[in-house]
XYZ file of N, CA and C in Angstrom:
474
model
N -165.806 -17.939 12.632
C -166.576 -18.173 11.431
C -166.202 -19.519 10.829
N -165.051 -20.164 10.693
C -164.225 -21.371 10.253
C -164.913 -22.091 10.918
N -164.757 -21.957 12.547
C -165.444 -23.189 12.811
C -166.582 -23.376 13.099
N -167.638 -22.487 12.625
C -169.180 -22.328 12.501
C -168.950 -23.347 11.460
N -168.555 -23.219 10.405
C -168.844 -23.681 8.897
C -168.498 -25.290 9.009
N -166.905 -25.750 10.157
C -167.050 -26.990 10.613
C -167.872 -27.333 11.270
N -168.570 -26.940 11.669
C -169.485 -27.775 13.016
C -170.626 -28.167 11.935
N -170.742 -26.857 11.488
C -171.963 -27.146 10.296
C -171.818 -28.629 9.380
N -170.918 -28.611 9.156
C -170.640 -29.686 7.860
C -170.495 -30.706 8.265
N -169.449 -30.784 9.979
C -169.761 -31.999 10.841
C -170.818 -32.578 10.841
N -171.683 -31.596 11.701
C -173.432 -32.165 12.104
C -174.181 -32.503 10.937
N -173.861 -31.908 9.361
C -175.004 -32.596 8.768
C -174.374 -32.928 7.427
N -173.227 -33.441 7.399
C -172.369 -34.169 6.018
C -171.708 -35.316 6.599
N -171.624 -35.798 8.020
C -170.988 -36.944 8.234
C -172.199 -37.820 9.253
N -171.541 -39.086 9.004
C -172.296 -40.103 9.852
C -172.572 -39.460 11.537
N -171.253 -39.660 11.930
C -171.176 -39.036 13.210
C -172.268 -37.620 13.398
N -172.204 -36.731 12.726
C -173.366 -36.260 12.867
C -174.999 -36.399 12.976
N -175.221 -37.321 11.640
C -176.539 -38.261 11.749
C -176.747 -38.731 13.074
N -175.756 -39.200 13.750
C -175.931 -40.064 15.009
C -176.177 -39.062 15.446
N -175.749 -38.062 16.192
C -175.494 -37.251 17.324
C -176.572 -35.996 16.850
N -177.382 -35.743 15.821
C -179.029 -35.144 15.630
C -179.829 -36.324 15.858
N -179.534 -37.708 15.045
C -180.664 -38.438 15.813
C -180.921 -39.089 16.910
N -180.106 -38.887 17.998
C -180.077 -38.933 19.641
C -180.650 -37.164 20.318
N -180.906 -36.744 19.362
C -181.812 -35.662 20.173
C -182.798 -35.604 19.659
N -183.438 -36.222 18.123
C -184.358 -35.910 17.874
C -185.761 -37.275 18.275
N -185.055 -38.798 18.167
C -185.911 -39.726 17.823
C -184.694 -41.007 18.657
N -184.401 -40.664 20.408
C -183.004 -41.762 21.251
C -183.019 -43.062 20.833
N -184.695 -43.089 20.788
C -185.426 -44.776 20.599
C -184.962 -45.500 19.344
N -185.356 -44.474 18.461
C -185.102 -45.008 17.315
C -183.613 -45.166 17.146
N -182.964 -43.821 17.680
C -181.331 -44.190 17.002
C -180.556 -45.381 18.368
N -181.428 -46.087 19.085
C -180.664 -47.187 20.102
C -181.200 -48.576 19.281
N -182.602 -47.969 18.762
C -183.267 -49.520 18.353
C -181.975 -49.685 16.414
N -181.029 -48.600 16.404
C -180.235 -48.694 15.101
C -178.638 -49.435 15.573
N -178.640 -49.248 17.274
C -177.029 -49.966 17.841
C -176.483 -48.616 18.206
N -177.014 -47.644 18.165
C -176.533 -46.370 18.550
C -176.312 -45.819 20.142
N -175.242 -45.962 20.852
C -175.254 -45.721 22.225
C -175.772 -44.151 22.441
N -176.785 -44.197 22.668
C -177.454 -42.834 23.143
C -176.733 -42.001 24.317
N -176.782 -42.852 25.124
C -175.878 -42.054 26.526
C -174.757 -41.576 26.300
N -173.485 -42.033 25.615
C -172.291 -41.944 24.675
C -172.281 -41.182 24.012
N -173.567 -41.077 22.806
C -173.481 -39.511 22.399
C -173.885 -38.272 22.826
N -174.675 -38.412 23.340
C -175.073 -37.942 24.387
C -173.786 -36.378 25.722
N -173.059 -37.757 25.470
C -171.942 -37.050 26.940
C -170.990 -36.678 25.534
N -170.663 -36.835 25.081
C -169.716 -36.332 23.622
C -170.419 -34.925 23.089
N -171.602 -34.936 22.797
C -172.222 -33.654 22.627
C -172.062 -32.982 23.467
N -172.216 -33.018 24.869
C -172.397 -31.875 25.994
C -171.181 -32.053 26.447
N -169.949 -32.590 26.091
C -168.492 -32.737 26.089
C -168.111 -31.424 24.936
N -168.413 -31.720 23.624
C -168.053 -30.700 22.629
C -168.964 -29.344 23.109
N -170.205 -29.112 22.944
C -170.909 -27.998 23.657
C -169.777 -27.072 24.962
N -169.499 -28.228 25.845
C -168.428 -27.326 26.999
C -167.350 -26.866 26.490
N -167.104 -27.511 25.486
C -165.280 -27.273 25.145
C -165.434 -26.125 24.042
N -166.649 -25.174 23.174
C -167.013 -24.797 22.208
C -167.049 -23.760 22.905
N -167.847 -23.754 24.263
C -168.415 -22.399 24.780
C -167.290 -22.074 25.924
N -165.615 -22.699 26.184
C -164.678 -22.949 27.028
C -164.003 -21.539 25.326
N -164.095 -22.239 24.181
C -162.597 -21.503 23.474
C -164.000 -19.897 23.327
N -165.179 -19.894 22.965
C -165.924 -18.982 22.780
C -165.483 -17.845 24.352
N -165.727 -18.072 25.519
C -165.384 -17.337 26.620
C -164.116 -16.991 26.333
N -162.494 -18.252 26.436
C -161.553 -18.000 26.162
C -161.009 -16.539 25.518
N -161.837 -16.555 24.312
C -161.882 -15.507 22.636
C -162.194 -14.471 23.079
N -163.614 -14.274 23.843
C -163.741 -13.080 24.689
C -162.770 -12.105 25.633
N -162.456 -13.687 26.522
C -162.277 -12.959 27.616
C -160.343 -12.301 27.545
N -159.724 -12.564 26.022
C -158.526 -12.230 26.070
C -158.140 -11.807 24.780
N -159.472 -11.146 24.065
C -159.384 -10.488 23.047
C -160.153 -9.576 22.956
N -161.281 -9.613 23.500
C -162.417 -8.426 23.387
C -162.530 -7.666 25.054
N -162.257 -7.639 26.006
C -162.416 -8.147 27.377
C -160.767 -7.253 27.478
N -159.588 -8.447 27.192
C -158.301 -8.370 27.469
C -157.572 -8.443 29.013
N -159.167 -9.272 29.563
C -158.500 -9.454 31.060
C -159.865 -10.793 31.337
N -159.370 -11.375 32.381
C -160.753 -12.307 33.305
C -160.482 -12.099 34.847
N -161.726 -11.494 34.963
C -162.347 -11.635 36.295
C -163.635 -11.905 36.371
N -163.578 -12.086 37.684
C -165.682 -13.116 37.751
C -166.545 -12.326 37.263
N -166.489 -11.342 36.633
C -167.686 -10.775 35.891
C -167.421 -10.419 34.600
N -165.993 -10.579 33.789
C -166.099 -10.536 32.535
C -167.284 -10.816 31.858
N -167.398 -12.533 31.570
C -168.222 -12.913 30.865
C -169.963 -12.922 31.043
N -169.875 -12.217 32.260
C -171.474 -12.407 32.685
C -172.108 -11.262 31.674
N -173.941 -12.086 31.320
C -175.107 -11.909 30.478
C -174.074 -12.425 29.126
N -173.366 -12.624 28.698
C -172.456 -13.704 27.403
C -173.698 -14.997 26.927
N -173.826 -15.898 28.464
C -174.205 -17.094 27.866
C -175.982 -17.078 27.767
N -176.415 -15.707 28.308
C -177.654 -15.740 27.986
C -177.723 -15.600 26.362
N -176.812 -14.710 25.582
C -176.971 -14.303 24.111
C -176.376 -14.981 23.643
N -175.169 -16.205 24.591
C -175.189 -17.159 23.248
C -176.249 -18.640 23.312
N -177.028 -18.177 24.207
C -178.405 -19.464 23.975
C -179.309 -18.849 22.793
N -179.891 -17.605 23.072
C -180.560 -17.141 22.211
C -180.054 -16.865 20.872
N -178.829 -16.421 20.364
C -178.399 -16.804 19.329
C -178.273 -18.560 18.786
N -178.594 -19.423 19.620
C -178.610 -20.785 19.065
C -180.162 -20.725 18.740
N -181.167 -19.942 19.852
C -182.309 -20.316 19.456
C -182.760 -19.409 18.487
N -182.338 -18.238 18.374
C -182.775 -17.285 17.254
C -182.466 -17.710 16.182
N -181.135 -18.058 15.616
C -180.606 -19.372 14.531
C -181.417 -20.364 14.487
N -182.419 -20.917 15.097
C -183.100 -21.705 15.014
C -182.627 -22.874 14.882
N -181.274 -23.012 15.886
C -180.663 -24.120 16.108
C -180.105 -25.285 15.282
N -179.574 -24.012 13.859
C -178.880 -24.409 13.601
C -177.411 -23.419 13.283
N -175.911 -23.869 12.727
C -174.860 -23.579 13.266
C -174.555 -21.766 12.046
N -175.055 -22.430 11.201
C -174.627 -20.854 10.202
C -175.812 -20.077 11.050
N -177.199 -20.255 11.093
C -177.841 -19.619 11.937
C -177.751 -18.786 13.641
N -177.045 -19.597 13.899
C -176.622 -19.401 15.089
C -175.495 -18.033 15.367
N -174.571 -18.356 13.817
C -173.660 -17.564 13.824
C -173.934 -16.140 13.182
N -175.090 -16.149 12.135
C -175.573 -14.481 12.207
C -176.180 -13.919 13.182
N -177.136 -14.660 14.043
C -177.666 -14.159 15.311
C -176.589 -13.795 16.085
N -175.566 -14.445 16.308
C -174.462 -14.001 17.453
C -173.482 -12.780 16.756
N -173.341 -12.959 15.026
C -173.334 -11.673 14.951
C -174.069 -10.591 14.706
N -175.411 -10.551 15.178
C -176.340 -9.428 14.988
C -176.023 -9.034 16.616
N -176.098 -9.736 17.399
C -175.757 -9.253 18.584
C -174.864 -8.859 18.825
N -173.823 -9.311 18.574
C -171.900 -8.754 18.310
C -172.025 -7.242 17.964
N -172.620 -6.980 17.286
C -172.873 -5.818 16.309
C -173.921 -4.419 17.412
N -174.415 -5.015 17.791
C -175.430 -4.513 18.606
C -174.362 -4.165 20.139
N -173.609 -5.120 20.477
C -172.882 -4.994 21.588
C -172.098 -4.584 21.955
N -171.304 -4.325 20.528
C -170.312 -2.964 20.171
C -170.587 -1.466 20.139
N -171.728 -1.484 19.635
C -172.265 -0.154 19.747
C -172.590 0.840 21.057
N -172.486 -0.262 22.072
C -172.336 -0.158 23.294
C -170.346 0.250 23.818
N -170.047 -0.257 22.907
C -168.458 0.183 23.253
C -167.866 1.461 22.747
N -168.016 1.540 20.981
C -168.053 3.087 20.380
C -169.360 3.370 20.033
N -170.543 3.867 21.079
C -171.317 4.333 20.700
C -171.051 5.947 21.069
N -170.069 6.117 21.444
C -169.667 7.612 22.160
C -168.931 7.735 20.722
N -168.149 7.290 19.850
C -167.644 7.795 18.954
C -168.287 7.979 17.808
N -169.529 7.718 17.732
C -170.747 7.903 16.448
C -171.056 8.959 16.356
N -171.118 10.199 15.614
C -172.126 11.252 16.279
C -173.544 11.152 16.350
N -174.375 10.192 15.169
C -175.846 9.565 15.776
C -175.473 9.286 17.302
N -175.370 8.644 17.192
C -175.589 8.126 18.766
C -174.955 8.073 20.149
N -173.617 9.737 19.810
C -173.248 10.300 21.149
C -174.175 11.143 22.017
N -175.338 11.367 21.122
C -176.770 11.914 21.763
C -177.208 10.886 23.251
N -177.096 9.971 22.602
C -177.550 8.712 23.478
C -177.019 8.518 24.973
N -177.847 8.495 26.170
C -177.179 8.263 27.511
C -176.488 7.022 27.742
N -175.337 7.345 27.913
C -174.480 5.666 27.434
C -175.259 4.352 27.729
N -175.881 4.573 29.066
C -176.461 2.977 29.718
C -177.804 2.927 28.647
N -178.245 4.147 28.365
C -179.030 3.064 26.917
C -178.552 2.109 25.839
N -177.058 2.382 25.828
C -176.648 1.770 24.584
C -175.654 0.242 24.994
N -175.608 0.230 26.574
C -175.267 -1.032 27.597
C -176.226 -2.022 27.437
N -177.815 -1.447 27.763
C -179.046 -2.284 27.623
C -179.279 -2.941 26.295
N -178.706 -1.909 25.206
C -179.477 -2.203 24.294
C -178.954 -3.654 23.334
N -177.832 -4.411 23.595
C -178.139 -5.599 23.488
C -178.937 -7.371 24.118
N -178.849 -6.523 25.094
C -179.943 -7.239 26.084
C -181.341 -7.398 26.004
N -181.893 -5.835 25.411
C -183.052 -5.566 24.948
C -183.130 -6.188 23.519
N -182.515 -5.860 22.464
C -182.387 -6.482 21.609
C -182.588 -8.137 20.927
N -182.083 -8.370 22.246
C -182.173 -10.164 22.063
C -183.449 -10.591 22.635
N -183.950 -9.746 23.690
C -185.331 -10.154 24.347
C -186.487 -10.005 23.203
N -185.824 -8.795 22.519
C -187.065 -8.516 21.672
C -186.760 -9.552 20.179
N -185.880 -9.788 19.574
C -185.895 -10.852 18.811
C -186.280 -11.992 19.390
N -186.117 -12.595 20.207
C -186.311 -13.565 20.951
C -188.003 -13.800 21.164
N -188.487 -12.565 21.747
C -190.042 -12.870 21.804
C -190.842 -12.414 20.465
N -190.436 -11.758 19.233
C -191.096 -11.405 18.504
C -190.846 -11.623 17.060
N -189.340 -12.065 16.575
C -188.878 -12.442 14.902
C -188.966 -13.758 14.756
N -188.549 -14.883 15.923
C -187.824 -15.665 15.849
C -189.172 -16.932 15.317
N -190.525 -16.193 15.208
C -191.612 -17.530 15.081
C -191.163 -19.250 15.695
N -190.908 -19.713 14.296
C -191.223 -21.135 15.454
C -189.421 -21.914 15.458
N -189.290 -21.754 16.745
C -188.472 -22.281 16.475
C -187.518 -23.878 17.359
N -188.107 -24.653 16.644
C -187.970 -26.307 17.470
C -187.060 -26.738 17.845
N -186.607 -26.615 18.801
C -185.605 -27.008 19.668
C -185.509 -28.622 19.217
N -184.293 -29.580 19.362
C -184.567 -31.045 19.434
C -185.960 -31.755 20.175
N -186.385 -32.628 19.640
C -187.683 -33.141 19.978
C -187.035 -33.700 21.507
N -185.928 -34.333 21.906
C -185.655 -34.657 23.265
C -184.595 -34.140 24.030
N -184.431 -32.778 23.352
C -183.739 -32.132 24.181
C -184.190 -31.847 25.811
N -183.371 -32.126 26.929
C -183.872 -31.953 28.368
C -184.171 -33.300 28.670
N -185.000 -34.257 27.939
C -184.974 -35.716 28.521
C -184.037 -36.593 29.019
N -184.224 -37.072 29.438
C -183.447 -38.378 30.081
C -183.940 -39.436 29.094
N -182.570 -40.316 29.152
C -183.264 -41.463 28.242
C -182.584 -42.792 28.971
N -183.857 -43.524 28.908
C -183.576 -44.889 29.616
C -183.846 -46.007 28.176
N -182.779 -46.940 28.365
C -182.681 -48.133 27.428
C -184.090 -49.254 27.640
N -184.710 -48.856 26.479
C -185.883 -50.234 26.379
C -187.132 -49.391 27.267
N -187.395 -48.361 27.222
C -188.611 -47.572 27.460
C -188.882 -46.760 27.084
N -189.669 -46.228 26.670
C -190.904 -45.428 26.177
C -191.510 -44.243 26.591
């Protein structure tokens, strides 16, 4: 939660942030300002790896309490969609990941509820998976990814 609230305040209370939203939103403009696009560029998807490195980490030796090659698998599908259900941004991001958190537990003591010891356990396995598909295709309305997110950007073209 701490460092939801830093990233937040990073990306949109400091310069360095300005730079590093306006290299995804408008490259041209923030190169035609002296702004090395490519540079921020690899620094973003530098911090992104190292964010979703301590996020697995957190999992995989606190919630988990072991790693093997399938700990973390279906993880990074719900933590994309929690960036996009947040609507890409960082406090956003972080109630979506805990609406799913919440949802994904219930899958762990859902045998200790009496609502929902009725329930055949692998319904309550699916049901954050389902959950996110269905926020995902039906709450989340519009929600705009960076204008050049996925592009490539070349210096002095258009």
């Amino acid at each position: 939660v701490v460092l939801a609230i830093v990233v937040w305040f990073v990306i949109f209370k400091t310069p360095f942030g300005l730079r590093l939203r306006s290299v995804g939103e408008h490259p041209h403009a923030a190169d035609s300002l002296g702004i090395n696009v490519n540079r921020m560029r690899y620094i973003a998807v530098g911090l992104s790896g190292f964010f979703g490195g301590i996020g697995g980490s957190v999992f995989a030796l606190t919630v988990a309490q072991n790693f093997s090659h399938g700990t973390i698998s279906g993880q990074g599908f719900m933590a994309l969609a929690a960036v996009v259900f947040g609507k890409w941004h960082p406090l956003g991001a972080l109630g979506a990941a805990a609406f799913f958190g919440i949802a994904q537990s219930l899958s762990v003591v859902g045998a200790g509820i009496p609502l929902l010891n009725e329930i055949p356990q692998i319904f309550l396995q699916i049901a954050p998976y389902l959950l996110t598909i269905l926020a995902l295709a039906g709450y989340i309305g519009r929600a705009d990814a960076p204008k050049s997110l996925g592009t490539p950007f070349t210096k002095g073209s258009r």
